[in-house]
mmCIF file of C-alpha atoms in Angstrom:
data_model
loop_
_atom_site.group_PDB
_atom_site.id
_atom_site.type_symbol
_atom_site.label_atom_id
_atom_site.label_comp_id
_atom_site.label_asym_id
_atom_site.label_seq_id
_atom_site.Cartn_x
_atom_site.Cartn_y
_atom_site.Cartn_z
ATOM 1 C CA MET A 196 0.014 -0.024 0.001
ATOM 2 C CA ALA A 197 1.407 3.394 -0.951
ATOM 3 C CA LEU A 198 2.389 5.655 1.965
ATOM 4 C CA ARG A 199 0.722 9.023 2.321
ATOM 5 C CA PRO A 200 3.236 11.862 1.762
ATOM 6 C CA ILE A 201 4.287 13.536 5.015
ATOM 7 C CA ASP A 202 2.997 16.893 3.779
ATOM 8 C CA ASN A 203 -0.483 15.455 3.716
ATOM 9 C CA ALA A 204 -0.246 13.543 6.951
ATOM 10 C CA LEU A 205 -2.372 16.120 8.744
ATOM 11 C CA PRO A 206 -5.549 17.261 7.032
ATOM 12 C CA THR A 207 -6.095 20.949 6.382
ATOM 13 C CA THR A 208 -9.206 21.391 8.399
ATOM 14 C CA PRO A 209 -10.745 24.731 9.422
ATOM 15 C CA ASP A 210 -9.659 24.071 13.048
ATOM 16 C CA ARG A 211 -6.090 23.515 11.992
ATOM 17 C CA LEU A 212 -6.117 26.714 9.914
ATOM 18 C CA LYS A 213 -7.285 28.636 12.990
ATOM 19 C CA LYS A 214 -4.457 27.192 15.059
ATOM 20 C CA GLN A 215 -1.850 28.148 12.458
ATOM 21 C CA THR A 216 -3.226 31.689 12.293
ATOM 22 C CA LYS A 217 -3.023 32.042 16.071
ATOM 23 C CA VAL A 218 0.564 30.910 16.064
ATOM 24 C CA ALA A 219 1.472 33.350 13.297
ATOM 25 C CA VAL A 220 -0.180 36.234 15.205
ATOM 26 C CA SER A 221 1.615 35.219 18.374
ATOM 27 C CA ILE A 222 4.981 35.296 16.624
ATOM 28 C CA GLN A 223 4.264 38.661 15.096
ATOM 29 C CA LYS A 224 3.388 40.049 18.555
ATOM 30 C CA GLN A 225 6.573 38.710 20.019
ATOM 31 C CA SER A 226 8.705 40.212 17.241
ATOM 32 C CA GLY A 227 7.009 43.655 17.569
ATOM 33 C CA CYS A 228 8.548 44.534 20.920
ATOM 34 C CA GLY A 229 9.252 48.231 21.537
ATOM 35 C CA VAL A 230 12.672 49.885 21.057
ATOM 36 C CA ASN A 231 12.881 50.553 24.777
ATOM 37 C CA ASP A 232 13.913 46.900 25.236
ATOM 38 C CA GLU A 233 17.705 47.339 25.012
ATOM 39 C CA ASN A 234 18.458 43.611 24.784
ATOM 40 C CA ASN A 235 15.753 42.520 22.302
ATOM 41 C CA ALA A 236 15.289 45.417 19.905
ATOM 42 C CA PRO A 237 14.293 44.086 16.518
ATOM 43 C CA LEU A 238 16.228 44.710 13.333
ATOM 44 C CA PRO A 239 14.609 47.313 11.122
ATOM 45 C CA PRO A 240 12.500 45.869 8.331
ATOM 46 C CA SER A 241 12.973 46.911 4.724
ATOM 47 C CA GLY A 242 11.478 50.363 4.012
ATOM 48 C CA ASP A 243 11.837 51.359 7.700
ATOM 49 C CA ALA A 244 12.009 55.050 8.633
ATOM 50 C CA THR A 245 15.326 56.824 8.003
ATOM 51 C CA ILE A 246 16.805 59.139 10.546
ATOM 52 C CA ASP A 247 18.500 62.439 9.725
ATOM 53 C CA TYR A 248 21.435 63.297 11.997
ATOM 54 C CA ILE A 249 21.001 67.071 12.575
ATOM 55 C CA ILE A 250 24.046 68.940 13.706
ATOM 56 C CA SER A 251 23.503 71.362 16.605
ATOM 57 C CA GLU A 252 23.960 74.444 14.427
ATOM 58 C CA ASN A 253 20.949 73.445 12.310
ATOM 59 C CA LEU A 254 18.517 72.962 15.197
ATOM 60 C CA LYS A 255 15.790 75.545 15.566
ATOM 61 C CA PRO A 256 13.760 76.798 18.617
ATOM 62 C CA ILE A 257 10.415 75.187 19.342
ATOM 63 C CA SER A 258 7.253 77.243 18.853
ATOM 64 C CA ASP A 259 5.194 77.421 22.056
ATOM 65 C CA PRO A 260 7.622 75.259 24.086
ATOM 66 C CA GLU A 261 5.626 75.483 27.325
ATOM 67 C CA SER A 262 2.775 73.530 25.818
ATOM 68 C CA LYS A 263 5.079 70.847 24.334
ATOM 69 C CA ILE A 264 7.258 69.873 27.263
ATOM 70 C CA GLN A 265 4.855 67.100 28.404
ATOM 71 C CA SER A 266 4.555 65.609 24.962
ATOM 72 C CA LEU A 267 8.357 65.538 24.834
ATOM 73 C CA ILE A 268 8.480 63.192 27.819
ATOM 74 C CA GLU A 269 5.760 61.020 26.350
ATOM 75 C CA GLY A 270 7.668 60.794 23.092
ATOM 76 C CA LEU A 271 10.895 59.824 24.766
ATOM 77 C CA TYR A 272 9.158 56.851 26.405
ATOM 78 C CA SER A 273 7.467 55.744 23.148
ATOM 79 C CA LYS A 274 7.842 52.130 21.963
ATOM 80 C CA ASP A 275 8.305 53.513 18.437
ATOM 81 C CA TRP A 276 12.057 53.897 17.953
ATOM 82 C CA ALA A 277 11.646 56.561 15.255
ATOM 83 C CA LYS A 278 9.425 58.556 17.613
ATOM 84 C CA VAL A 279 12.142 58.331 20.307
ATOM 85 C CA CYS A 280 14.758 59.670 17.857
ATOM 86 C CA GLU A 281 12.424 62.531 16.936
ATOM 87 C CA SER A 282 11.858 63.295 20.596
ATOM 88 C CA LEU A 283 15.608 63.182 21.357
ATOM 89 C CA ASN A 284 16.118 65.817 18.663
ATOM 90 C CA ASN A 285 13.386 67.894 20.289
ATOM 91 C CA ALA A 286 15.132 67.443 23.619
ATOM 92 C CA ARG A 287 18.234 68.891 21.999
ATOM 93 C CA ARG A 288 16.187 71.885 20.859
ATOM 94 C CA PHE A 289 14.808 72.403 24.376
ATOM 95 C CA ALA A 290 18.370 72.180 25.813
ATOM 96 C CA LEU A 291 19.770 74.714 23.404
ATOM 97 C CA PHE A 292 16.864 77.213 23.272
ATOM 98 C CA HIS A 293 14.556 76.523 26.218
ATOM 99 C CA SER A 294 16.858 75.058 28.860
ATOM 100 C CA SER A 295 14.862 76.390 31.841
ATOM 101 C CA LEU A 296 11.883 74.244 30.755
ATOM 102 C CA LEU A 297 14.070 71.140 30.467
ATOM 103 C CA LEU A 298 15.852 71.537 33.788
ATOM 104 C CA PRO A 299 13.026 70.157 36.022
ATOM 105 C CA VAL A 300 12.911 66.909 33.984
ATOM 106 C CA LEU A 301 16.659 66.668 33.309
ATOM 107 C CA ASP A 302 17.133 63.578 35.408
ATOM 108 C CA LYS A 303 14.471 61.753 33.352
ATOM 109 C CA ILE A 304 16.039 62.926 30.090
ATOM 110 C CA MET A 305 19.432 61.565 31.151
ATOM 111 C CA LEU A 306 17.963 58.200 32.030
ATOM 112 C CA VAL A 307 16.463 58.004 28.560
ATOM 113 C CA LEU A 308 19.816 58.940 27.039
ATOM 114 C CA VAL A 309 21.503 56.057 28.839
ATOM 115 C CA LYS A 310 18.782 53.617 27.810
ATOM 116 C CA ALA A 311 18.942 54.726 24.197
ATOM 117 C CA MET A 312 22.768 54.341 24.119
ATOM 118 C CA LYS A 313 22.353 50.781 25.255
ATOM 119 C CA ASN A 314 19.992 50.010 22.407
ATOM 120 C CA PRO A 315 21.486 47.949 19.555
ATOM 121 C CA ARG A 316 19.873 50.170 16.926
ATOM 122 C CA SER A 317 22.721 52.446 15.779
ATOM 123 C CA ALA A 318 20.456 55.333 14.732
ATOM 124 C CA LEU A 319 18.923 55.549 18.195
ATOM 125 C CA CYS A 320 22.298 55.226 19.858
ATOM 126 C CA LYS A 321 23.927 57.953 17.788
ATOM 127 C CA THR A 322 21.015 60.380 18.207
ATOM 128 C CA SER A 323 21.198 59.953 21.989
ATOM 129 C CA ILE A 324 24.928 60.651 21.916
ATOM 130 C CA MET A 325 24.351 63.786 19.918
ATOM 131 C CA ALA A 326 21.720 64.814 22.472
ATOM 132 C CA SER A 327 24.187 64.307 25.318
ATOM 133 C CA SER A 328 26.640 66.760 23.686
ATOM 134 C CA ASP A 329 23.943 69.466 23.545
ATOM 135 C CA ILE A 330 22.914 68.766 27.122
ATOM 136 C CA PHE A 331 26.536 69.148 28.279
ATOM 137 C CA ASN A 332 26.840 72.439 26.474
ATOM 138 C CA ALA A 333 23.516 73.703 27.852
ATOM 139 C CA PHE A 334 23.738 72.631 31.503
ATOM 140 C CA GLY A 335 27.446 72.158 32.305
ATOM 141 C CA ASP A 336 28.133 71.888 36.036
ATOM 142 C CA LYS A 337 24.395 71.503 36.843
ATOM 143 C CA LEU A 338 24.684 67.896 35.665
ATOM 144 C CA LEU A 339 26.832 67.157 38.745
ATOM 145 C CA GLU A 340 24.272 68.478 41.195
ATOM 146 C CA LEU A 341 22.643 66.015 43.635
ATOM 147 C CA SER A 342 19.418 65.259 41.703
ATOM 148 C CA THR A 343 21.231 64.331 38.496
ATOM 149 C CA SER A 344 24.637 63.138 39.787
ATOM 150 C CA ASP A 345 23.740 59.337 39.583
ATOM 151 C CA ALA A 346 22.345 59.778 36.135
ATOM 152 C CA PHE A 347 25.551 61.577 35.126
ATOM 153 C CA VAL A 348 27.716 58.676 36.345
ATOM 154 C CA ASN A 349 25.739 56.228 34.220
ATOM 155 C CA LEU A 350 25.886 58.560 31.242
ATOM 156 C CA LEU A 351 29.656 58.966 31.497
ATOM 157 C CA LEU A 352 30.194 55.256 31.605
ATOM 158 C CA GLN A 353 27.975 54.740 28.505
ATOM 159 C CA LEU A 354 29.924 57.421 26.562
ATOM 160 C CA LEU A 355 33.192 55.762 27.473
ATOM 161 C CA LEU A 356 31.808 52.452 26.283
ATOM 162 C CA LYS A 357 30.508 53.857 22.984
ATOM 163 C CA ALA A 358 33.719 55.654 22.381
ATOM 164 C CA SER A 359 35.506 52.332 22.706
ATOM 165 C CA GLN A 360 33.343 50.537 20.137
ATOM 166 C CA ASP A 361 34.341 49.333 16.704
ATOM 167 C CA LYS A 362 31.444 51.131 14.954
ATOM 168 C CA LYS A 363 33.324 54.164 13.655
ATOM 169 C CA PHE A 364 30.402 56.628 13.319
ATOM 170 C CA VAL A 365 29.227 55.824 16.874
ATOM 171 C CA CYS A 366 32.761 55.938 18.276
ATOM 172 C CA GLU A 367 33.509 59.340 16.684
ATOM 173 C CA GLU A 368 30.189 60.822 17.977
ATOM 174 C CA ALA A 369 30.984 59.569 21.435
ATOM 175 C CA ASP A 370 34.437 61.172 21.250
ATOM 176 C CA ARG A 371 32.828 64.475 20.338
ATOM 177 C CA ALA A 372 30.406 64.160 23.255
ATOM 178 C CA LEU A 373 33.251 63.525 25.662
ATOM 179 C CA THR A 374 35.060 66.605 24.340
ATOM 180 C CA SER A 375 31.887 68.634 24.891
ATOM 181 C CA MET A 376 31.634 67.296 28.393
ATOM 182 C CA VAL A 377 35.236 68.324 29.246
ATOM 183 C CA GLY A 378 34.699 71.688 27.680
ATOM 184 C CA SER A 379 31.494 72.533 29.514
ATOM 185 C CA ILE A 380 32.035 71.129 33.031
ATOM 186 C CA ALA A 381 34.535 72.462 35.603
ATOM 187 C CA PRO A 382 37.723 70.366 35.552
ATOM 188 C CA LEU A 383 38.007 69.564 39.266
ATOM 189 C CA PRO A 384 34.646 67.915 39.894
ATOM 190 C CA LEU A 385 34.774 66.163 36.533
ATOM 191 C CA LEU A 386 38.240 64.787 37.213
ATOM 192 C CA HIS A 387 36.901 63.216 40.420
ATOM 193 C CA GLN A 388 34.269 61.422 38.281
ATOM 194 C CA LEU A 389 36.854 60.300 35.695
ATOM 195 C CA HIS A 390 39.340 59.062 38.292
ATOM 196 C CA VAL A 391 36.930 56.188 39.054
ATOM 197 C CA TYR A 392 37.670 54.591 35.641
ATOM 198 C CA VAL A 393 41.497 55.022 35.660
ATOM 199 C CA SER A 394 41.943 51.334 36.440
ATOM 200 C CA HIS A 395 38.919 49.986 34.464
ATOM 201 C CA ALA A 396 39.339 46.402 33.276
ATOM 202 C CA ASN A 397 38.616 47.387 29.647
ATOM 203 C CA LEU A 398 41.810 48.869 28.156
ATOM 204 C CA ARG A 399 39.888 50.975 25.567
ATOM 205 C CA ILE A 400 37.705 52.449 28.307
ATOM 206 C CA ARG A 401 40.889 53.238 30.259
ATOM 207 C CA ALA A 402 42.387 54.997 27.254
ATOM 208 C CA LYS A 403 39.281 57.072 26.455
ATOM 209 C CA ASN A 404 38.961 58.013 30.083
ATOM 210 C CA ALA A 405 42.657 58.940 30.275
ATOM 211 C CA VAL A 406 42.275 61.352 27.350
ATOM 212 C CA SER A 407 39.388 63.125 29.036
ATOM 213 C CA ALA A 408 41.297 63.232 32.327
ATOM 214 C CA SER A 409 44.375 64.734 30.670
ATOM 215 C CA LYS A 410 42.154 67.444 29.085
ATOM 216 C CA CYS A 411 40.715 68.226 32.538
ATOM 217 C CA VAL A 412 44.181 68.616 34.051
ATOM 218 C CA SER A 413 45.192 70.900 31.166
ATOM 219 C CA LYS A 414 42.136 73.087 31.914
ATOM 220 C CA MET A 415 42.966 73.519 35.581
ATOM 221 C CA GLN A 416 43.885 77.085 36.564
ATOM 222 C CA GLY A 417 47.169 76.919 38.329
ATOM 223 C CA ILE A 418 48.490 74.754 41.111
ATOM 224 C CA GLU A 419 45.644 75.519 43.510
ATOM 225 C CA GLU A 420 43.133 73.339 41.656
ATOM 226 C CA MET A 421 45.663 70.577 41.175
ATOM 227 C CA GLU A 422 46.514 70.642 44.910
ATOM 228 C CA GLU A 423 42.810 70.428 45.718
ATOM 229 C CA PHE A 424 42.603 67.269 43.672
ATOM 230 C CA GLY A 425 46.030 66.084 44.872
ATOM 231 C CA LEU A 426 49.350 66.510 43.057
ATOM 232 C CA ALA A 427 50.473 63.119 44.303
ATOM 233 C CA LYS A 428 47.269 61.559 43.077
ATOM 234 C CA LEU A 429 47.882 63.064 39.661
ATOM 235 C CA VAL A 430 51.369 61.634 39.212
ATOM 236 C CA GLN A 431 50.271 58.309 40.577
ATOM 237 C CA MET A 432 47.483 58.196 38.004
ATOM 238 C CA ALA A 433 49.934 59.140 35.295
ATOM 239 C CA ALA A 434 52.401 56.531 36.411
ATOM 240 C CA ASP A 435 49.716 53.801 36.127
ATOM 241 C CA LEU A 436 48.701 54.916 32.663
ATOM 242 C CA LEU A 437 52.296 55.276 31.414
ATOM 243 C CA ASN A 438 52.573 51.491 31.225
ATOM 244 C CA ASP A 439 49.208 50.974 29.556
ATOM 245 C CA ARG A 440 48.945 48.872 26.397
ATOM 246 C CA LEU A 441 47.286 51.550 24.297
ATOM 247 C CA PRO A 442 49.328 54.548 23.049
ATOM 248 C CA GLU A 443 46.272 56.814 23.615
ATOM 249 C CA ALA A 444 46.537 56.162 27.393
ATOM 250 C CA ARG A 445 50.321 56.559 27.398
ATOM 251 C CA ASP A 446 50.123 59.894 25.550
ATOM 252 C CA ALA A 447 47.461 61.074 27.994
ATOM 253 C CA ALA A 448 49.714 60.097 30.896
ATOM 254 C CA ARG A 449 52.562 62.214 29.490
ATOM 255 C CA SER A 450 50.240 65.185 29.079
ATOM 256 C CA ILE A 451 49.161 64.855 32.756
ATOM 257 C CA VAL A 452 52.810 64.742 33.814
ATOM 258 C CA ILE A 453 53.733 67.863 31.856
ATOM 259 C CA SER A 454 50.789 69.808 33.225
ATOM 260 C CA THR A 455 51.637 68.734 36.776
ATOM 261 C CA TYR A 456 55.306 69.501 36.289
ATOM 262 C CA GLU A 457 54.690 73.008 34.984
ATOM 263 C CA ALA A 458 52.312 73.830 37.846
ATOM 264 C CA ARG A 459 54.549 72.308 40.516
ATOM 265 C CA THR A 460 57.803 73.967 39.380
ATOM 266 C CA LYS A 461 56.416 77.308 38.087
ATOM 267 C CA ASN A 462 58.042 79.381 40.827
ATOM 268 C CA GLU A 463 61.068 77.216 41.398
ATOM 269 C CA GLU A 464 64.555 78.087 40.228
ATOM 270 C CA GLN A 465 65.821 74.466 40.321
ATOM 271 C CA LYS A 466 62.901 72.963 38.421
ATOM 272 C CA LEU A 467 64.297 69.535 37.625
ATOM 273 C CA GLU A 468 65.652 69.026 41.143
ATOM 274 C CA THR A 469 62.313 70.062 42.670
ATOM 275 C CA TRP A 470 60.481 67.758 40.326
ATOM 276 C CA GLN A 471 62.803 64.817 41.036
ATOM 277 C CA SER A 472 62.365 65.258 44.775
ATOM 278 C CA PHE A 473 58.576 65.454 44.413
ATOM 279 C CA CYS A 474 58.345 62.265 42.324
ATOM 280 C CA GLN A 475 60.620 60.325 44.608
ATOM 281 C CA SER A 476 58.533 61.309 47.621
ATOM 282 C CA ASN A 477 55.267 60.165 46.061
ATOM 283 C CA LEU A 478 56.091 57.235 43.794
ATOM 284 C CA PRO A 479 57.890 53.871 43.927
ATOM 285 C CA PRO A 480 61.500 54.156 42.670
ATOM 286 C CA VAL A 481 60.786 52.499 39.266
ATOM 287 C CA HIS A 482 57.775 54.739 38.552
ATOM 288 C CA ALA A 483 59.538 57.844 39.890
ATOM 289 C CA LEU A 484 62.465 57.326 37.459
ATOM 290 C CA ALA A 485 60.062 57.114 34.476
ATOM 291 C CA ILE A 486 58.014 60.176 35.492
ATOM 292 C CA VAL A 487 61.062 62.321 36.269
ATOM 293 C CA LYS A 488 62.383 61.909 32.734
ATOM 294 C CA ILE A 489 59.266 62.989 30.869
ATOM 295 C CA PRO A 490 59.581 66.828 31.178
ATOM 296 C CA SER A 491 63.155 66.735 29.878
ATOM 297 C CA GLN A 492 62.136 64.590 26.923
#
């Protein structure tokens, strides 16, 4: 007797068709998760929305901003990733032109930035990084105040992570955001935040962090600010970075040493002798020898 083909083993009854339809609908619902899920964001289907990356200079003020601040928050928490990108660009406009309206909800905005940076969708990630640059420029030191300080710590770590990625256009945008951060926030409190990541396990994060730290030290106004942070702490940080595997970190270490040397010996006649004595008093002999040589090189 001939065997029935496997394809026809189960009859196509109306009940079976209903079950197949339910399964298909269930799968579609599972794949339609919102972009706010940073671990399960779906890949964009063909014909998906395209995102324009608008530079800060091309952003315009918002008409009637007082009536639109609430809809901004709603848009940032949308499950539609394109809507989130649009709202992030509006947040940038609020930051640049209507910062007083954004300040009361700044902590919420920063949480959204961190969440968007974690999202695997590159367009959402880059837009959030661009938003962080504008927020740094608009609010500066206010980002380190009590209500937003924890959010700032998380934002800083995400920027260091993104600046360490292989995706060039994300990495470059994160580098620009870190530069904006250093340029808009006072160096002393920012250096305290950066010091946390000097010994991070990820060598790329260490390097990116070292570059920002060296820029902070260069911005410090005289020896008073350096002494408030700790001159010994600065050379110890530089000594650790001087042996790092990445040249970026080693160059940053040399920059920190030069800035510290110039501040420490500014009013000294015997500069090299003063510097040598300082290094020997605050560093192990091997590290002191390496740090002492840098200014003369």
